[in-house]
């Protein structure tokens, strides 16, 4: 059973890790993977048809915890503990929920102090007790009548006339005073961990098509000394087709992973001579997971050949006939997201899912432009 510390408006954590509000989805998944022997049976819940309208949820079924992420920016918005019998909870180092300590309304009063009078929702038969960044819901269906209390009283929970022994059914950690209106906060400094994150990615192009990418990058925790680390810094970096490995490493730093291509499923759509030429060596990707960008290098020249910028926005209704892409390996593994459709336009390929949302945008470019053309490149 997990033994976790509750920090209102901030996190739910362990001595070795924590789920912090504002944390990127990928970082939460990394924690779950690292501690898979302790945290088991994790479900990923999302909407296939309306992925941007509903939260993306990681459900820790064994531990009774849900992590709700904003669907657009994929940062942690709400932490919900929906089954307190599966987890131990403490506040300021003192337990208020264990197998020996029931999370009664008296225990919550003792651990967290007095608060404003709560709100009774008759439809849910739940009584909601709200602190800043923290809410408790008490189940009332076993009671003969709704709780009676005077809203003008402010003398602690005793004035609410809640029956003794009522226990917490659910607990929420969020930002602000209102759970319904809460939003994912900016990513906390503790989540940078020396990484850089893309605030935005612009396409550099001229009349002929894309020339490269302009990335606005946020970084923190990389400078010398404590004072330098307590600040988020923004820098801009440009990457062009034809840049060398050294150019990319200098601009973006080391990739999180290098992936060597074993096959090229799009080769069949190349001009006839290229279809018949076997590859003597494999092209490779620099994977920048926190930037949402993969950069493909030519295996012979070691120059930038292609980008893949992972975005999730509506494309609309393109007119071109698409190429169907099945994202399965040579081992014929099943892809849970199904087939996608690839539309080509101005040296760009839009990969569109079956719900008309873009899964990825791939930019193809000519060799490295001259310094004059690079200077004239504008962001769109």
CSV table of C-alpha atoms in Angstrom, one decimal:
chain,number,residue,atom,x,y,z
A,1,UNK,CA,0.0,0.0,0.0
A,2,UNK,CA,1.4,3.4,-1.0
A,3,UNK,CA,2.1,5.9,1.8
A,4,UNK,CA,1.8,9.4,0.3
A,5,UNK,CA,2.1,13.0,1.4
A,6,UNK,CA,-0.7,15.4,0.5
A,7,UNK,CA,0.4,19.0,-0.4
A,8,UNK,CA,-2.7,21.1,-1.2
A,9,UNK,CA,-2.5,23.0,-4.5
A,10,UNK,CA,0.8,21.2,-5.3
A,11,UNK,CA,1.3,17.4,-5.2
A,12,UNK,CA,0.7,13.9,-4.0
A,13,UNK,CA,4.0,12.3,-3.4
A,14,UNK,CA,6.4,9.7,-1.9
A,15,UNK,CA,9.9,10.1,-0.5
A,16,UNK,CA,11.3,9.1,-3.9
A,17,UNK,CA,8.8,10.7,-6.3
A,18,UNK,CA,5.8,12.9,-6.6
A,19,UNK,CA,2.9,13.6,-8.9
A,20,UNK,CA,3.0,17.4,-9.1
A,21,UNK,CA,0.3,19.6,-10.6
A,22,UNK,CA,1.6,21.0,-13.9
A,23,UNK,CA,3.7,17.9,-14.5
A,24,UNK,CA,3.9,16.7,-18.2
A,25,UNK,CA,2.1,13.4,-19.0
A,26,UNK,CA,5.4,11.9,-20.2
A,27,UNK,CA,7.0,12.5,-16.9
A,28,UNK,CA,4.2,10.9,-14.9
A,29,UNK,CA,4.4,7.9,-17.2
A,30,UNK,CA,8.1,7.7,-16.6
A,31,UNK,CA,7.5,7.5,-12.8
A,32,UNK,CA,5.0,4.8,-13.3
A,33,UNK,CA,7.3,2.8,-15.5
A,34,UNK,CA,10.2,3.2,-13.1
A,35,UNK,CA,8.1,2.0,-10.1
A,36,UNK,CA,6.1,-0.7,-12.0
A,37,UNK,CA,6.8,-3.3,-9.3
A,38,UNK,CA,5.0,-1.1,-6.7
A,39,UNK,CA,2.4,0.7,-8.9
A,40,UNK,CA,0.6,-1.8,-10.9
A,41,UNK,CA,-2.6,-2.1,-13.1
A,42,UNK,CA,-2.5,1.4,-14.6
A,43,UNK,CA,-5.3,2.3,-17.2
A,44,UNK,CA,-5.1,5.0,-19.8
A,45,UNK,CA,-8.5,6.6,-20.4
A,46,UNK,CA,-9.2,9.1,-23.3
A,47,UNK,CA,-11.8,9.9,-25.8
A,48,UNK,CA,-11.2,8.6,-29.3
A,49,UNK,CA,-13.7,10.9,-31.1
A,50,UNK,CA,-13.2,14.1,-29.0
A,51,UNK,CA,-9.6,13.8,-27.6
A,52,UNK,CA,-9.3,17.6,-27.0
A,53,UNK,CA,-12.6,17.9,-25.2
A,54,UNK,CA,-12.1,15.4,-22.4
A,55,UNK,CA,-9.3,15.0,-19.9
A,56,UNK,CA,-6.6,12.4,-20.5
A,57,UNK,CA,-6.6,10.1,-17.4
A,58,UNK,CA,-4.1,7.8,-15.8
A,59,UNK,CA,-6.1,5.5,-13.5
A,60,UNK,CA,-4.0,3.7,-10.8
A,61,UNK,CA,-6.7,1.1,-10.2
A,62,UNK,CA,-4.7,-0.8,-7.5
A,63,UNK,CA,-4.1,2.4,-5.5
A,64,UNK,CA,-7.5,4.2,-6.0
A,65,UNK,CA,-5.9,7.3,-7.7
A,66,UNK,CA,-6.7,9.1,-10.9
A,67,UNK,CA,-4.4,11.6,-12.5
A,68,UNK,CA,-6.3,14.0,-14.8
A,69,UNK,CA,-4.3,15.8,-17.5
A,70,UNK,CA,-5.4,18.7,-19.7
A,71,UNK,CA,-6.0,17.2,-23.1
A,72,UNK,CA,-4.3,20.1,-25.0
A,73,UNK,CA,-1.1,20.8,-23.1
A,74,UNK,CA,-1.0,17.3,-21.5
A,75,UNK,CA,-0.1,18.7,-18.0
A,76,UNK,CA,-1.5,17.4,-14.8
A,77,UNK,CA,-4.6,19.3,-13.8
A,78,UNK,CA,-6.3,17.3,-11.0
A,79,UNK,CA,-5.2,14.5,-8.6
A,80,UNK,CA,-8.2,12.5,-7.4
A,81,UNK,CA,-8.1,9.8,-4.7
A,82,UNK,CA,-11.3,7.9,-5.3
A,83,UNK,CA,-10.8,5.0,-2.9
A,84,UNK,CA,-9.1,5.9,0.3
A,85,UNK,CA,-9.1,2.3,1.6
A,86,UNK,CA,-6.3,1.5,-0.9
A,87,UNK,CA,-3.8,4.1,0.1
A,88,UNK,CA,-2.2,5.7,3.2
A,89,UNK,CA,-2.3,9.6,3.3
A,90,UNK,CA,-0.6,12.1,5.5
A,91,UNK,CA,-0.5,15.9,5.8
A,92,UNK,CA,2.6,17.7,7.2
A,93,UNK,CA,4.0,14.3,8.1
A,94,UNK,CA,1.0,13.2,10.2
A,95,UNK,CA,-1.3,10.5,8.9
A,96,UNK,CA,-5.0,11.2,8.6
A,97,UNK,CA,-5.9,8.1,6.6
A,98,UNK,CA,-4.5,4.6,7.2
A,99,UNK,CA,-5.9,1.2,8.0
A,100,UNK,CA,-6.0,2.2,11.6
A,101,UNK,CA,-7.1,5.8,11.2
A,102,UNK,CA,-10.4,6.4,9.4
A,103,UNK,CA,-10.7,9.7,7.4
A,104,UNK,CA,-13.7,10.9,9.4
A,105,UNK,CA,-14.9,14.4,9.4
A,106,UNK,CA,-13.5,14.8,12.9
A,107,UNK,CA,-10.1,13.5,11.7
A,108,UNK,CA,-10.1,16.0,8.8
A,109,UNK,CA,-11.0,18.8,11.2
A,110,UNK,CA,-8.1,17.8,13.4
A,111,UNK,CA,-5.6,17.4,10.6
A,112,UNK,CA,-6.5,20.4,8.4
A,113,UNK,CA,-8.2,22.8,10.8
A,114,UNK,CA,-11.4,24.8,10.4
A,115,UNK,CA,-12.6,25.9,7.0
A,116,UNK,CA,-15.6,27.6,5.4
A,117,UNK,CA,-19.0,25.7,5.6
A,118,UNK,CA,-19.2,23.0,3.0
A,119,UNK,CA,-21.7,22.5,0.1
A,120,UNK,CA,-24.2,19.7,0.0
A,121,UNK,CA,-25.1,18.3,-3.5
A,122,UNK,CA,-28.5,16.6,-3.2
A,123,UNK,CA,-28.2,15.0,-6.7
A,124,UNK,CA,-24.9,13.3,-5.8
A,125,UNK,CA,-25.8,12.9,-2.1
A,126,UNK,CA,-22.3,14.2,-1.4
A,127,UNK,CA,-21.2,16.8,1.0
A,128,UNK,CA,-18.1,18.8,-0.4
A,129,UNK,CA,-15.7,20.3,2.1
A,130,UNK,CA,-13.3,22.7,0.3
A,131,UNK,CA,-9.9,24.1,1.3
A,132,UNK,CA,-7.7,26.1,-1.1
A,133,UNK,CA,-6.4,23.5,-3.6
A,134,UNK,CA,-7.9,20.6,-1.7
A,135,UNK,CA,-11.5,19.2,-1.5
A,136,UNK,CA,-13.1,16.3,0.4
A,137,UNK,CA,-16.3,14.6,-0.5
A,138,UNK,CA,-18.4,12.8,2.1
A,139,UNK,CA,-21.0,10.1,1.2
A,140,UNK,CA,-24.4,10.9,2.7
A,141,UNK,CA,-26.6,8.1,1.1
A,142,UNK,CA,-26.7,6.1,4.4
A,143,UNK,CA,-28.1,9.0,6.4
A,144,UNK,CA,-31.8,9.5,6.9
A,145,UNK,CA,-31.7,13.2,6.1
A,146,UNK,CA,-29.5,15.8,4.6
A,147,UNK,CA,-27.1,17.7,6.9
A,148,UNK,CA,-28.4,20.7,8.7
A,149,UNK,CA,-26.1,23.7,9.2
A,150,UNK,CA,-26.1,27.4,9.3
A,151,UNK,CA,-24.2,28.9,6.4
A,152,UNK,CA,-23.3,32.0,8.3
A,153,UNK,CA,-21.5,30.1,11.0
A,154,UNK,CA,-17.7,30.0,10.8
A,155,UNK,CA,-16.7,28.1,13.9
A,156,UNK,CA,-15.3,25.0,12.3
A,157,UNK,CA,-16.8,21.7,11.2
A,158,UNK,CA,-18.8,21.2,14.4
A,159,UNK,CA,-21.1,24.0,13.4
A,160,UNK,CA,-22.1,22.1,10.3
A,161,UNK,CA,-24.0,19.4,12.4
A,162,UNK,CA,-22.6,16.6,10.3
A,163,UNK,CA,-23.2,13.2,11.9
A,164,UNK,CA,-20.2,11.8,13.7
A,165,UNK,CA,-18.2,9.2,11.9
A,166,UNK,CA,-18.9,10.4,8.4
A,167,UNK,CA,-15.9,9.3,6.3
A,168,UNK,CA,-14.3,10.8,3.1
A,169,UNK,CA,-15.3,9.1,-0.1
A,170,UNK,CA,-13.1,11.1,-2.5
A,171,UNK,CA,-10.3,13.7,-2.2
A,172,UNK,CA,-9.1,16.1,-4.9
A,173,UNK,CA,-5.9,18.1,-5.2
A,174,UNK,CA,-6.0,21.1,-7.7
A,175,UNK,CA,-4.9,24.7,-8.2
A,176,UNK,CA,-7.0,27.6,-6.9
A,177,UNK,CA,-10.3,27.8,-4.9
A,178,UNK,CA,-12.7,26.0,-7.3
A,179,UNK,CA,-12.3,22.5,-8.5
A,180,UNK,CA,-14.8,23.0,-11.4
A,181,UNK,CA,-12.8,26.0,-12.9
A,182,UNK,CA,-9.3,24.7,-12.2
A,183,UNK,CA,-6.7,24.6,-14.9
A,184,UNK,CA,-3.3,22.9,-15.2
A,185,UNK,CA,-0.7,25.3,-13.8
A,186,UNK,CA,2.6,26.2,-15.5
A,187,UNK,CA,5.1,23.4,-15.1
A,188,UNK,CA,6.9,23.7,-11.7
A,189,UNK,CA,10.6,24.1,-11.5
A,190,UNK,CA,11.0,20.6,-9.9
A,191,UNK,CA,9.7,19.0,-13.1
A,192,UNK,CA,12.4,20.4,-15.4
A,193,UNK,CA,15.1,18.1,-14.1
A,194,UNK,CA,17.6,19.7,-16.4
A,195,UNK,CA,15.4,19.1,-19.5
A,196,UNK,CA,14.3,21.7,-22.0
A,197,UNK,CA,10.7,22.0,-23.2
A,198,UNK,CA,9.2,23.6,-26.3
A,199,UNK,CA,6.8,26.5,-25.6
A,200,UNK,CA,6.1,26.8,-29.4
A,201,UNK,CA,7.5,25.5,-32.7
A,202,UNK,CA,7.2,27.6,-35.8
A,203,UNK,CA,7.9,26.5,-39.4
A,204,UNK,CA,10.5,28.6,-41.3
A,205,UNK,CA,9.5,28.7,-44.9
A,206,UNK,CA,9.8,30.6,-48.2
A,207,UNK,CA,7.8,30.4,-51.4
A,208,UNK,CA,9.1,27.0,-52.2
A,209,UNK,CA,8.2,25.4,-49.0
A,210,UNK,CA,9.6,24.7,-45.5
A,211,UNK,CA,13.3,25.6,-44.7
A,212,UNK,CA,13.4,24.4,-41.1
A,213,UNK,CA,12.0,25.0,-37.6
A,214,UNK,CA,12.2,27.8,-35.0
A,215,UNK,CA,11.8,26.5,-31.5
A,216,UNK,CA,11.1,28.7,-28.4
A,217,UNK,CA,12.6,26.6,-25.6
A,218,UNK,CA,12.0,26.9,-21.8
A,219,UNK,CA,14.7,25.7,-19.5
A,220,UNK,CA,15.3,25.8,-15.7
A,221,UNK,CA,17.6,24.1,-13.2
A,222,UNK,CA,20.6,24.2,-15.6
A,223,UNK,CA,22.6,27.1,-14.3
A,224,UNK,CA,25.3,27.1,-11.6
A,225,UNK,CA,24.2,27.9,-8.1
A,226,UNK,CA,20.9,27.8,-6.3
A,227,UNK,CA,19.8,31.3,-7.3
A,228,UNK,CA,20.3,30.7,-11.0
A,229,UNK,CA,18.1,27.5,-10.8
A,230,UNK,CA,15.1,29.3,-9.4
A,231,UNK,CA,14.2,30.9,-12.7
A,232,UNK,CA,12.7,29.7,-16.0
A,233,UNK,CA,14.6,31.0,-19.0
A,234,UNK,CA,13.4,31.2,-22.7
A,235,UNK,CA,15.7,30.9,-25.7
A,236,UNK,CA,15.1,30.6,-29.4
A,237,UNK,CA,16.9,28.0,-31.6
A,238,UNK,CA,16.6,27.5,-35.4
A,239,UNK,CA,17.2,24.2,-37.1
A,240,UNK,CA,17.4,24.0,-40.9
A,241,UNK,CA,17.4,21.2,-43.4
A,242,UNK,CA,21.0,20.4,-44.2
A,243,UNK,CA,22.2,21.1,-40.7
A,244,UNK,CA,24.9,18.7,-39.4
A,245,UNK,CA,24.6,16.6,-36.3
A,246,UNK,CA,27.0,19.0,-34.6
A,247,UNK,CA,24.7,22.0,-35.5
A,248,UNK,CA,21.7,20.2,-34.0
A,249,UNK,CA,23.6,19.2,-30.9
A,250,UNK,CA,24.9,22.7,-30.4
A,251,UNK,CA,21.4,24.2,-30.8
A,252,UNK,CA,19.2,21.7,-28.9
A,253,UNK,CA,21.7,19.6,-26.8
A,254,UNK,CA,21.8,15.8,-26.6
A,255,UNK,CA,18.7,13.9,-27.7
A,256,UNK,CA,16.9,11.7,-25.3
A,257,UNK,CA,17.3,8.8,-27.7
A,258,UNK,CA,18.8,7.9,-31.0
A,259,UNK,CA,16.6,5.6,-33.2
A,260,UNK,CA,18.0,3.8,-36.3
A,261,UNK,CA,15.4,3.1,-39.0
A,262,UNK,CA,15.1,-0.6,-39.9
A,263,UNK,CA,12.6,0.0,-42.7
A,264,UNK,CA,11.1,2.8,-44.7
A,265,UNK,CA,7.4,2.1,-45.3
A,266,UNK,CA,7.0,5.3,-47.4
A,267,UNK,CA,9.7,4.3,-49.9
A,268,UNK,CA,7.1,2.8,-52.2
A,269,UNK,CA,5.7,6.3,-52.9
A,270,UNK,CA,9.2,7.5,-54.0
A,271,UNK,CA,10.1,8.0,-57.7
A,272,UNK,CA,10.7,4.6,-59.5
A,273,UNK,CA,14.6,4.6,-59.4
A,274,UNK,CA,14.6,5.1,-55.6
A,275,UNK,CA,12.2,2.2,-55.0
A,276,UNK,CA,14.7,-0.3,-56.3
A,277,UNK,CA,17.9,1.0,-54.6
A,278,UNK,CA,18.6,-1.0,-51.4
A,279,UNK,CA,19.8,0.9,-48.4
A,280,UNK,CA,23.4,0.2,-47.5
A,281,UNK,CA,23.1,1.8,-44.1
A,282,UNK,CA,20.2,3.1,-42.0
A,283,UNK,CA,19.1,6.6,-41.5
A,284,UNK,CA,18.6,7.6,-37.9
A,285,UNK,CA,16.5,9.9,-35.7
A,286,UNK,CA,17.4,12.2,-32.9
A,287,UNK,CA,14.4,11.9,-30.6
A,288,UNK,CA,13.7,15.0,-28.4
A,289,UNK,CA,10.7,13.8,-26.4
A,290,UNK,CA,10.2,17.0,-24.3
A,291,UNK,CA,10.3,19.1,-27.5
A,292,UNK,CA,7.8,16.9,-29.4
A,293,UNK,CA,10.3,16.8,-32.3
A,294,UNK,CA,12.2,14.0,-34.0
A,295,UNK,CA,14.9,14.9,-36.5
A,296,UNK,CA,16.0,12.5,-39.2
A,297,UNK,CA,19.6,12.4,-40.4
A,298,UNK,CA,20.8,11.0,-43.7
A,299,UNK,CA,23.0,8.0,-42.9
A,300,UNK,CA,25.6,8.9,-45.6
A,301,UNK,CA,25.9,12.7,-45.2
A,302,UNK,CA,24.8,13.0,-41.6
A,303,UNK,CA,22.7,16.1,-42.4
A,304,UNK,CA,19.1,16.9,-41.4
A,305,UNK,CA,16.8,15.2,-43.8
A,306,UNK,CA,13.3,15.4,-42.2
A,307,UNK,CA,11.4,16.7,-39.1
A,308,UNK,CA,8.4,15.2,-37.4
A,309,UNK,CA,6.7,17.7,-35.2
A,310,UNK,CA,4.0,16.1,-32.9
A,311,UNK,CA,1.0,18.4,-32.7
A,312,UNK,CA,-2.7,17.9,-32.1
A,313,UNK,CA,-4.9,20.3,-34.0
A,314,UNK,CA,-7.8,20.1,-36.5
A,315,UNK,CA,-6.8,19.9,-40.1
A,316,UNK,CA,-10.2,20.4,-41.6
A,317,UNK,CA,-11.2,18.7,-44.9
A,318,UNK,CA,-8.3,18.3,-47.3
A,319,UNK,CA,-9.1,17.5,-50.9
A,320,UNK,CA,-6.1,15.3,-51.8
A,321,UNK,CA,-6.4,11.5,-51.9
A,322,UNK,CA,-4.5,10.2,-48.8
A,323,UNK,CA,-2.0,7.4,-48.4
A,324,UNK,CA,-3.1,4.9,-45.7
A,325,UNK,CA,-0.4,4.3,-43.1
A,326,UNK,CA,-0.5,1.3,-40.8
A,327,UNK,CA,1.8,2.0,-37.8
A,328,UNK,CA,2.7,-1.6,-37.0
A,329,UNK,CA,6.1,-3.2,-36.8
A,330,UNK,CA,7.5,-5.9,-39.1
A,331,UNK,CA,6.4,-8.3,-36.3
A,332,UNK,CA,2.8,-7.3,-37.3
A,333,UNK,CA,2.0,-6.0,-33.9
A,334,UNK,CA,-1.5,-4.4,-33.6
A,335,UNK,CA,-1.7,-0.6,-33.3
A,336,UNK,CA,-4.4,0.4,-30.9
A,337,UNK,CA,-4.9,3.8,-32.6
A,338,UNK,CA,-5.7,2.2,-36.0
A,339,UNK,CA,-4.7,3.3,-39.5
A,340,UNK,CA,-4.0,6.9,-40.3
A,341,UNK,CA,-4.2,8.9,-43.5
A,342,UNK,CA,-1.3,10.9,-45.0
A,343,UNK,CA,-1.9,14.0,-47.1
A,344,UNK,CA,1.0,15.7,-49.0
A,345,UNK,CA,1.1,19.5,-49.4
A,346,UNK,CA,4.1,21.8,-50.2
A,347,UNK,CA,6.8,19.4,-49.0
A,348,UNK,CA,4.7,18.6,-45.9
A,349,UNK,CA,2.9,15.4,-44.9
A,350,UNK,CA,-0.1,15.7,-42.5
A,351,UNK,CA,-0.8,12.4,-40.8
A,352,UNK,CA,-4.5,12.5,-39.9
A,353,UNK,CA,-6.3,10.1,-37.5
A,354,UNK,CA,-9.7,8.7,-38.2
A,355,UNK,CA,-11.3,11.3,-36.0
A,356,UNK,CA,-9.9,14.1,-38.3
A,357,UNK,CA,-7.3,15.2,-35.8
A,358,UNK,CA,-3.6,15.6,-36.8
A,359,UNK,CA,-1.3,12.9,-35.3
A,360,UNK,CA,1.9,14.4,-36.8
A,361,UNK,CA,3.3,16.8,-39.4
A,362,UNK,CA,6.4,15.8,-41.4
A,363,UNK,CA,8.4,18.4,-43.1
A,364,UNK,CA,10.7,17.6,-46.0
A,365,UNK,CA,13.3,20.0,-47.2
A,366,UNK,CA,15.9,20.8,-49.8
A,367,UNK,CA,19.6,21.0,-49.0
A,368,UNK,CA,20.8,23.6,-46.6
A,369,UNK,CA,19.9,27.1,-47.9
A,370,UNK,CA,22.4,29.8,-48.4
A,371,UNK,CA,23.0,32.4,-45.7
A,372,UNK,CA,21.0,35.0,-47.6
A,373,UNK,CA,17.9,32.7,-47.9
A,374,UNK,CA,18.2,31.7,-44.2
A,375,UNK,CA,18.2,35.4,-43.2
A,376,UNK,CA,15.0,35.9,-45.3
A,377,UNK,CA,13.2,33.0,-43.7
A,378,UNK,CA,10.0,34.0,-41.9
A,379,UNK,CA,8.0,32.2,-39.3
A,380,UNK,CA,4.5,31.1,-40.1
